[in-house]
Amino acid sequence: YTPRTLFPYTTLFRSLIKDDPARTPDAELNQQLIDEARAGGLLVIKCGVHRNVLRFLAPLVTTEAQVDEALKILDGALARVLN
């Protein structure tokens, strides 16, 4: 998980997979992360064939400080889900 995979500055995609040899898509973990992020005030969506891709879309006028805050919320949500 690296929070600074922004392209082009307004979209963040992360594919969540299980830690198994088959690298199984983890849609359940993705939904838990979405729920935790929402509880923290951040709206993110799921996408992808297996619904295991987390997608963050910010308006083009989003400031760097706002993106940093969103990433802090997402990082906290991920920490809560993984613990």
MMTF fields as JSON, N, C-alpha, C and O atoms, coordinates in Angstrom:
{
  "mmtfVersion": "1.0.0",
  "mmtfProducer": "UNKNOWN",
  "numBonds": 331,
  "numAtoms": 332,
  "numGroups": 83,
  "numChains": 1,
  "numModels": 1,
  "chainsPerModel": [1],
  "groupsPerChain": [83],
  "chainIdList": ["A"],
  "bondAtomList": [4, 2, 8, 6, 12, 10, 16, 14, 20, 18, 24, 22, 28, 26, 32, 30, 36, 34, 40, 38, 44, 42, 48, 46, 52, 50, 56, 54, 60, 58, 64, 62, 68, 66, 72, 70, 76, 74, 80, 78, 84, 82, 88, 86, 92, 90, 96, 94, 100, 98, 104, 102, 108, 106, 112, 110, 116, 114, 120, 118, 124, 122, 128, 126, 132, 130, 136, 134, 140, 138, 144, 142, 148, 146, 152, 150, 156, 154, 160, 158, 164, 162, 168, 166, 172, 170, 176, 174, 180, 178, 184, 182, 188, 186, 192, 190, 196, 194, 200, 198, 204, 202, 208, 206, 212, 210, 216, 214, 220, 218, 224, 222, 228, 226, 232, 230, 236, 234, 240, 238, 244, 242, 248, 246, 252, 250, 256, 254, 260, 258, 264, 262, 268, 266, 272, 270, 276, 274, 280, 278, 284, 282, 288, 286, 292, 290, 296, 294, 300, 298, 304, 302, 308, 306, 312, 310, 316, 314, 320, 318, 324, 322, 328, 326],
  "bondOrderList": [1, 1, 1, 1, 1, 1, 1, 1, 1, 1, 1, 1, 1, 1, 1, 1, 1, 1, 1, 1, 1, 1, 1, 1, 1, 1, 1, 1, 1, 1, 1, 1, 1, 1, 1, 1, 1, 1, 1, 1, 1, 1, 1, 1, 1, 1, 1, 1, 1, 1, 1, 1, 1, 1, 1, 1, 1, 1, 1, 1, 1, 1, 1, 1, 1, 1, 1, 1, 1, 1, 1, 1, 1, 1, 1, 1, 1, 1, 1, 1, 1, 1],
  "groupList": [{"groupName": "TYR", "atomNameList": ["N", "CA", "C", "O"], "elementList": ["N", "C", "C", "O"], "formalChargeList": [0, 0, 0, 0], "bondAtomList": [1, 0, 2, 1, 3, 2], "bondOrderList": [1, 1, 2], "singleLetterCode": "Y", "chemCompType": "L-PEPTIDE LINKING"}, {"groupName": "THR", "atomNameList": ["N", "CA", "C", "O"], "elementList": ["N", "C", "C", "O"], "formalChargeList": [0, 0, 0, 0], "bondAtomList": [1, 0, 2, 1, 3, 2], "bondOrderList": [1, 1, 2], "singleLetterCode": "T", "chemCompType": "L-PEPTIDE LINKING"}, {"groupName": "PRO", "atomNameList": ["N", "CA", "C", "O"], "elementList": ["N", "C", "C", "O"], "formalChargeList": [0, 0, 0, 0], "bondAtomList": [1, 0, 2, 1, 3, 2], "bondOrderList": [1, 1, 2], "singleLetterCode": "P", "chemCompType": "L-PEPTIDE LINKING"}, {"groupName": "ARG", "atomNameList": ["N", "CA", "C", "O"], "elementList": ["N", "C", "C", "O"], "formalChargeList": [0, 0, 0, 0], "bondAtomList": [1, 0, 2, 1, 3, 2], "bondOrderList": [1, 1, 2], "singleLetterCode": "R", "chemCompType": "L-PEPTIDE LINKING"}, {"groupName": "LEU", "atomNameList": ["N", "CA", "C", "O"], "elementList": ["N", "C", "C", "O"], "formalChargeList": [0, 0, 0, 0], "bondAtomList": [1, 0, 2, 1, 3, 2], "bondOrderList": [1, 1, 2], "singleLetterCode": "L", "chemCompType": "L-PEPTIDE LINKING"}, {"groupName": "PHE", "atomNameList": ["N", "CA", "C", "O"], "elementList": ["N", "C", "C", "O"], "formalChargeList": [0, 0, 0, 0], "bondAtomList": [1, 0, 2, 1, 3, 2], "bondOrderList": [1, 1, 2], "singleLetterCode": "F", "chemCompType": "L-PEPTIDE LINKING"}, {"groupName": "SER", "atomNameList": ["N", "CA", "C", "O"], "elementList": ["N", "C", "C", "O"], "formalChargeList": [0, 0, 0, 0], "bondAtomList": [1, 0, 2, 1, 3, 2], "bondOrderList": [1, 1, 2], "singleLetterCode": "S", "chemCompType": "L-PEPTIDE LINKING"}, {"groupName": "ILE", "atomNameList": ["N", "CA", "C", "O"], "elementList": ["N", "C", "C", "O"], "formalChargeList": [0, 0, 0, 0], "bondAtomList": [1, 0, 2, 1, 3, 2], "bondOrderList": [1, 1, 2], "singleLetterCode": "I", "chemCompType": "L-PEPTIDE LINKING"}, {"groupName": "LYS", "atomNameList": ["N", "CA", "C", "O"], "elementList": ["N", "C", "C", "O"], "formalChargeList": [0, 0, 0, 0], "bondAtomList": [1, 0, 2, 1, 3, 2], "bondOrderList": [1, 1, 2], "singleLetterCode": "K", "chemCompType": "L-PEPTIDE LINKING"}, {"groupName": "ASP", "atomNameList": ["N", "CA", "C", "O"], "elementList": ["N", "C", "C", "O"], "formalChargeList": [0, 0, 0, 0], "bondAtomList": [1, 0, 2, 1, 3, 2], "bondOrderList": [1, 1, 2], "singleLetterCode": "D", "chemCompType": "L-PEPTIDE LINKING"}, {"groupName": "ALA", "atomNameList": ["N", "CA", "C", "O"], "elementList": ["N", "C", "C", "O"], "formalChargeList": [0, 0, 0, 0], "bondAtomList": [1, 0, 2, 1, 3, 2], "bondOrderList": [1, 1, 2], "singleLetterCode": "A", "chemCompType": "L-PEPTIDE LINKING"}, {"groupName": "GLU", "atomNameList": ["N", "CA", "C", "O"], "elementList": ["N", "C", "C", "O"], "formalChargeList": [0, 0, 0, 0], "bondAtomList": [1, 0, 2, 1, 3, 2], "bondOrderList": [1, 1, 2], "singleLetterCode": "E", "chemCompType": "L-PEPTIDE LINKING"}, {"groupName": "ASN", "atomNameList": ["N", "CA", "C", "O"], "elementList": ["N", "C", "C", "O"], "formalChargeList": [0, 0, 0, 0], "bondAtomList": [1, 0, 2, 1, 3, 2], "bondOrderList": [1, 1, 2], "singleLetterCode": "N", "chemCompType": "L-PEPTIDE LINKING"}, {"groupName": "GLN", "atomNameList": ["N", "CA", "C", "O"], "elementList": ["N", "C", "C", "O"], "formalChargeList": [0, 0, 0, 0], "bondAtomList": [1, 0, 2, 1, 3, 2], "bondOrderList": [1, 1, 2], "singleLetterCode": "Q", "chemCompType": "L-PEPTIDE LINKING"}, {"groupName": "GLY", "atomNameList": ["N", "CA", "C", "O"], "elementList": ["N", "C", "C", "O"], "formalChargeList": [0, 0, 0, 0], "bondAtomList": [1, 0, 2, 1, 3, 2], "bondOrderList": [1, 1, 2], "singleLetterCode": "G", "chemCompType": "PEPTIDE LINKING"}, {"groupName": "VAL", "atomNameList": ["N", "CA", "C", "O"], "elementList": ["N", "C", "C", "O"], "formalChargeList": [0, 0, 0, 0], "bondAtomList": [1, 0, 2, 1, 3, 2], "bondOrderList": [1, 1, 2], "singleLetterCode": "V", "chemCompType": "L-PEPTIDE LINKING"}, {"groupName": "CYS", "atomNameList": ["N", "CA", "C", "O"], "elementList": ["N", "C", "C", "O"], "formalChargeList": [0, 0, 0, 0], "bondAtomList": [1, 0, 2, 1, 3, 2], "bondOrderList": [1, 1, 2], "singleLetterCode": "C", "chemCompType": "L-PEPTIDE LINKING"}, {"groupName": "HIS", "atomNameList": ["N", "CA", "C", "O"], "elementList": ["N", "C", "C", "O"], "formalChargeList": [0, 0, 0, 0], "bondAtomList": [1, 0, 2, 1, 3, 2], "bondOrderList": [1, 1, 2], "singleLetterCode": "H", "chemCompType": "L-PEPTIDE LINKING"}],
  "groupTypeList": [0, 1, 2, 3, 1, 4, 5, 2, 0, 1, 1, 4, 5, 3, 6, 4, 7, 8, 9, 9, 2, 10, 3, 1, 2, 9, 10, 11, 4, 12, 13, 13, 4, 7, 9, 11, 10, 3, 10, 14, 14, 4, 4, 15, 7, 8, 16, 14, 15, 17, 3, 12, 15, 4, 3, 5, 4, 10, 2, 4, 15, 1, 1, 11, 10, 13, 15, 9, 11, 10, 4, 8, 7, 4, 9, 14, 10, 4, 10, 3, 15, 4, 12],
  "groupIdList": [1, 2, 3, 4, 5, 6, 7, 8, 9, 10, 11, 12, 13, 14, 15, 16, 17, 18, 19, 20, 21, 22, 23, 24, 25, 26, 27, 28, 29, 30, 31, 32, 33, 34, 35, 36, 37, 38, 39, 40, 41, 42, 43, 44, 45, 46, 47, 48, 49, 50, 51, 52, 53, 54, 55, 56, 57, 58, 59, 60, 61, 62, 63, 64, 65, 66, 67, 68, 69, 70, 71, 72, 73, 74, 75, 76, 77, 78, 79, 80, 81, 82, 83],
  "secStructList": [7, 7, 1, 7, 7, 5, 1, 1, 1, 1, 3, 3, 3, 3, 3, 7, 5, 7, 1, 1, 6, 6, 7, 7, 5, 7, 2, 2, 2, 2, 2, 2, 2, 2, 2, 2, 2, 2, 2, 6, 6, 7, 7, 7, 3, 3, 3, 1, 6, 6, 1, 7, 3, 3, 3, 3, 3, 7, 7, 6, 6, 7, 7, 2, 2, 2, 2, 2, 2, 2, 2, 2, 2, 2, 2, 2, 2, 2, 2, 2, 2, 2, 7],
  "xCoordList": [0.833, 0.0, 0.867, 1.606, 0.79, 1.499, 0.482, -0.136, 0.295, -0.775, -0.547, -1.503, 0.633, 0.884, 0.946, 1.886, -0.044, -0.125, -1.197, -2.18, -1.011, -2.001, -1.736, -0.612, -2.749, -2.634, -3.983, -4.899, -4.188, -3.314, -3.639, -4.405, -3.105, -3.236, -4.61, -4.748, -5.598, -6.935, -7.543, -8.646, -6.88, -7.45, -6.462, -5.28, -6.957, -6.15, -6.816, -8.011, -6.048, -6.545, -5.668, -4.442, -6.275, -5.54, -6.295, -7.495, -5.6, -6.192, -5.883, -4.719, -6.922, -6.738, -6.801, -7.768, -5.747, -5.662, -5.298, -4.688, -5.68, -5.348, -3.885, -3.3, -3.319, -1.926, -1.864, -1.555, -2.165, -2.1, -1.381, -1.226, -0.944, -0.204, -0.98, -0.38, -2.299, -3.106, -3.366, -3.884, -3.01, -3.265, -4.746, -5.087, -5.604, -7.052, -7.568, -7.207, -8.4, -8.99, -9.79, -10.5, -9.673, -10.321, -11.39, -11.156, -12.557, -13.671, -14.209, -14.675, -14.153, -14.652, -13.8, -14.334, -12.495, -11.595, -11.829, -11.836, -12.017, -12.273, -13.536, -13.541, -14.599, -15.837, -15.649, -16.177, -14.907, -14.623, -13.857, -14.139, -12.895, -12.113, -12.994, -12.858, -13.885, -14.82, -15.692, -15.907, -16.193, -17.043, -16.285, -16.82, -15.056, -14.242, -13.885, -13.909, -13.559, -13.238, -14.459, -14.333, -15.624, -16.857, -17.114, -17.526, -16.874, -17.058, -16.112, -16.424, -14.971, -14.009, -14.26, -13.542, -15.272, -15.622, -15.099, -15.156, -14.59, -14.055, -14.903, -15.153, -15.335, -16.099, -15.17, -14.495, -15.14, -14.388, -15.329, -16.341, -15.002, -15.863, -15.056, -13.825, -15.789, -15.138, -15.376, -16.378, -14.447, -14.593, -13.773, -13.182, -13.743, -13.018, -13.936, -15.015, -13.517, -14.294, -14.619, -15.716, -13.661, -13.849, -14.274, -14.398, -14.495, -14.9, -13.864, -14.205, -12.604, -11.534, -10.632, -9.58, -11.038, -10.237, -10.877, -12.061, -10.08, -10.526, -10.22, -9.113, -11.194, -11.031, -11.418, -12.505, -10.533, -10.751, -10.729, -9.752, -11.791, -11.9, -12.073, -13.019, -11.188, -11.28, -11.518, -11.048, -12.238, -12.428, -11.08, -10.121, -11.014, -9.765, -9.31, -8.126, -10.213, -9.856, -9.425, -9.222, -9.284, -8.864, -7.441, -6.554, -7.246, -5.914, -5.038, -5.529, -3.758, -2.826, -3.124, -3.038, -3.472, -3.808, -5.033, -5.081, -6.019, -7.209, -6.872, -7.399, -6.009, -5.581, -4.816, -5.009, -3.944, -3.213, -4.17, -3.981, -5.205, -6.193, -6.943, -7.178, -7.316, -8.005, -7.121, -7.606, -5.84, -4.932, -4.73, -4.559, -4.746, -4.66, -5.89, -5.775, -7.06, -8.294, -8.223, -8.56, -7.79, -7.686, -6.65, -6.871, -5.544, -4.509, -5.041, -4.787, -5.774, -6.367, -7.39, -7.451, -8.198, -9.198, -8.534, -8.991, -7.471, -6.746, -6.142, -6.188, -5.589, -5.015, -6.079, -5.83, -7.263, -8.354, -8.848, -9.151, -8.928, -9.421, -8.42, -8.819, -7.151, -6.131, -5.814, -5.177, -6.245, -5.96, -7.104, -7.017],
  "yCoordList": [-1.182, 0.0, 1.231, 1.473, 2.006, 3.282, 4.372, 4.369, 5.307, 6.288, 7.307, 7.97, 7.464, 8.491, 7.935, 8.219, 7.153, 6.679, 7.481, 6.919, 8.774, 9.665, 9.831, 10.118, 9.653, 9.853, 10.19, 9.391, 11.261, 12.441, 13.433, 14.37, 13.261, 14.116, 14.074, 14.56, 13.53, 13.554, 12.171, 12.053, 11.145, 9.802, 8.851, 8.828, 8.077, 7.075, 5.727, 5.573, 4.75, 3.384, 2.449, 2.562, 1.538, 0.481, -0.814, -0.885, -1.828, -3.152, -3.946, -4.106, -4.441, -5.19, -6.683, -7.186, -7.369, -8.809, -9.507, -8.914, -10.769, -11.57, -11.987, -12.095, -12.217, -12.644, -14.162, -14.87, -14.639, -16.07, -16.269, -15.318, -17.49, -17.726, -17.348, -16.965, -17.453, -17.142, -15.648, -15.211, -14.853, -13.395, -13.13, -12.387, -13.752, -13.685, -12.267, -11.666, -11.726, -10.403, -10.409, -11.371, -9.338, -9.281, -8.192, -7.093, -8.509, -7.563, -7.28, -6.172, -8.265, -8.074, -7.051, -6.164, -7.173, -6.203, -4.814, -3.82, -4.752, -3.477, -2.823, -1.62, -3.593, -3.034, -2.553, -1.507, -3.304, -2.886, -1.567, -0.684, -1.438, -0.211, 0.958, 2.06, 0.732, 1.77, 2.216, 3.413, 1.271, 1.601, 2.403, 3.369, 2.016, 2.74, 4.138, 5.094, 4.262, 5.58, 6.491, 7.667, 5.963, 6.742, 7.203, 8.341, 6.319, 6.678, 7.816, 8.601, 7.899, 8.968, 10.229, 11.217, 10.207, 11.39, 11.412, 12.45, 10.289, 10.224, 9.283, 8.14, 9.768, 8.929, 8.357, 9.097, 7.048, 6.329, 5.287, 4.943, 4.792, 3.816, 2.576, 2.584, 1.511, 0.293, 0.153, 0.625, -0.495, -0.756, -1.995, -2.613, -2.344, -3.529, -4.723, -4.767, -5.663, -6.864, -7.617, -8.154, -7.654, -8.396, -7.494, -7.956, -6.218, -5.222, -5.081, -4.751, -5.326, -5.249, -4.034, -3.928, -3.123, -1.933, -0.756, -0.469, -0.085, 1.103, 2.317, 2.457, 3.18, 4.334, 5.603, 5.693, 6.562, 7.864, 8.903, 9.01, 9.656, 10.681, 12.035, 12.235, 12.944, 14.282, 15.306, 15.126, 16.375, 17.439, 18.041, 18.014, 18.568, 19.162, 20.335, 20.673, 20.96, 22.114, 21.705, 22.569, 20.431, 19.948, 20.415, 20.315, 20.926, 21.407, 20.243, 19.158, 20.492, 19.471, 19.122, 17.958, 20.117, 19.872, 18.964, 18.098, 19.155, 18.305, 16.871, 15.92, 16.718, 15.378, 14.713, 13.529, 15.479, 14.927, 14.462, 13.393, 15.27, 14.888, 13.624, 12.74, 13.536, 12.346, 11.112, 10.045, 11.249, 10.118, 9.716, 8.534, 10.687, 10.359, 9.571, 8.599, 9.988, 9.271, 7.852, 6.889, 7.728, 6.417, 5.55, 4.354, 6.126, 5.379, 4.877, 3.735, 5.725, 5.314, 4.213, 3.269, 4.339, 3.32, 1.984, 0.941, 2.016, 0.785, 0.157, -1.061, 0.979, 0.467, -0.202, -1.258, 0.404, -0.181, -1.496, -2.439, -1.562, -2.772, -3.915, -5.068, -3.616, -4.663, -5.132, -6.17, -4.387, -4.791, -5.51, -5.911],
  "zCoordList": [0.0, 0.0, 0.0, 0.955, -1.046, -1.108, -1.395, -2.459, -0.465, -0.621, -1.723, -2.124, -2.221, -3.225, -4.642, -5.384, -5.011, -6.389, -7.106, -7.588, -7.176, -7.771, -9.264, -9.675, -10.046, -11.491, -12.047, -11.854, -12.701, -12.773, -11.672, -11.9, -10.541, -9.363, -8.699, -7.576, -9.329, -8.749, -8.594, -8.061, -9.028, -8.966, -8.313, -8.656, -7.38, -6.711, -6.93, -6.678, -7.398, -7.576, -6.764, -6.796, -6.047, -5.366, -5.546, -5.282, -5.991, -6.135, -4.874, -4.505, -4.215, -2.974, -3.272, -3.844, -2.869, -3.104, -1.801, -0.911, -1.703, -0.53, -0.602, -1.679, 0.565, 0.648, 0.53, 1.489, -0.669, -0.941, -2.278, -3.044, -2.561, -3.803, -5.066, -6.07, -5.022, -6.204, -6.353, -7.38, -5.328, -5.333, -5.632, -6.552, -4.84, -4.999, -4.734, -3.722, -5.621, -5.374, -4.071, -3.778, -3.294, -1.986, -1.953, -1.451, -2.49, -2.523, -1.127, -0.86, -0.234, 1.128, 1.881, 2.548, 1.776, 2.4, 1.812, 2.537, 0.515, -0.141, 0.414, 0.677, 0.593, 1.131, 2.569, 2.948, 3.359, 4.737, 4.742, 5.551, 3.843, 3.739, 3.314, 3.846, 2.37, 1.928, 3.092, 3.281, 3.872, 5.012, 6.066, 6.611, 6.353, 7.336, 6.842, 7.618, 5.573, 5.019, 5.098, 5.44, 4.788, 4.867, 6.288, 6.511, 7.256, 8.663, 9.062, 9.957, 8.404, 8.672, 7.868, 8.023, 7.01, 6.231, 4.809, 4.149, 4.323, 2.96, 2.113, 2.497, 0.973, 0.05, -1.003, -1.719, -1.091, -2.117, -2.704, -2.094, -3.87, -4.535, -4.898, -4.893, -5.213, -5.682, -7.179, -7.718, -7.819, -9.252, -9.586, -8.701, -10.83, -11.273, -11.42, -10.829, -12.19, -12.467, -11.183, -11.033, -10.258, -9.012, -7.851, -6.717, -8.132, -7.129, -6.028, -4.892, -6.353, -5.372, -5.578, -4.948, -6.452, -6.711, -5.993, -6.169, -5.188, -4.475, -5.34, -5.859, -5.489, -6.368, -5.619, -5.047, -5.629, -5.02, -6.13, -6.871, -6.241, -7.274, -6.602, -5.841, -6.871, -6.288, -7.387, -8.51, -7.08, -8.071, -8.487, -7.716, -9.668, -10.156, -9.301, -9.31, -8.569, -7.735, -6.328, -5.475, -6.073, -4.761, -4.476, -5.323, -3.264, -2.892, -2.427, -2.115, -2.392, -1.92, -0.463, -0.072, 0.333, 1.743, 1.859, 2.732, 0.986, 1.009, 0.602, 1.18, -0.377, -0.788, 0.351, 0.626, 1.012, 2.154, 3.248, 3.827, 3.535, 4.548, 4.13, 4.954, 2.863, 2.367, 2.517, 2.894, 2.228, 2.347, 3.806, 4.102, 4.721, 6.148, 6.585, 7.331, 6.124, 6.45, 5.888, 6.577, 4.655, 4.013, 4.721, 4.909, 5.106, 5.821, 7.166, 7.547, 7.88, 9.149, 8.964, 9.751, 7.913, 7.619, 7.327, 7.794, 6.565, 6.233, 7.499, 7.675, 8.358, 9.608, 10.472, 11.055, 10.559, 11.353, 10.747, 11.478, 9.435, 8.771, 8.905, 9.066, 8.842, 8.879, 10.293, 10.47, 11.296, 12.684, 13.315, 14.476]
}
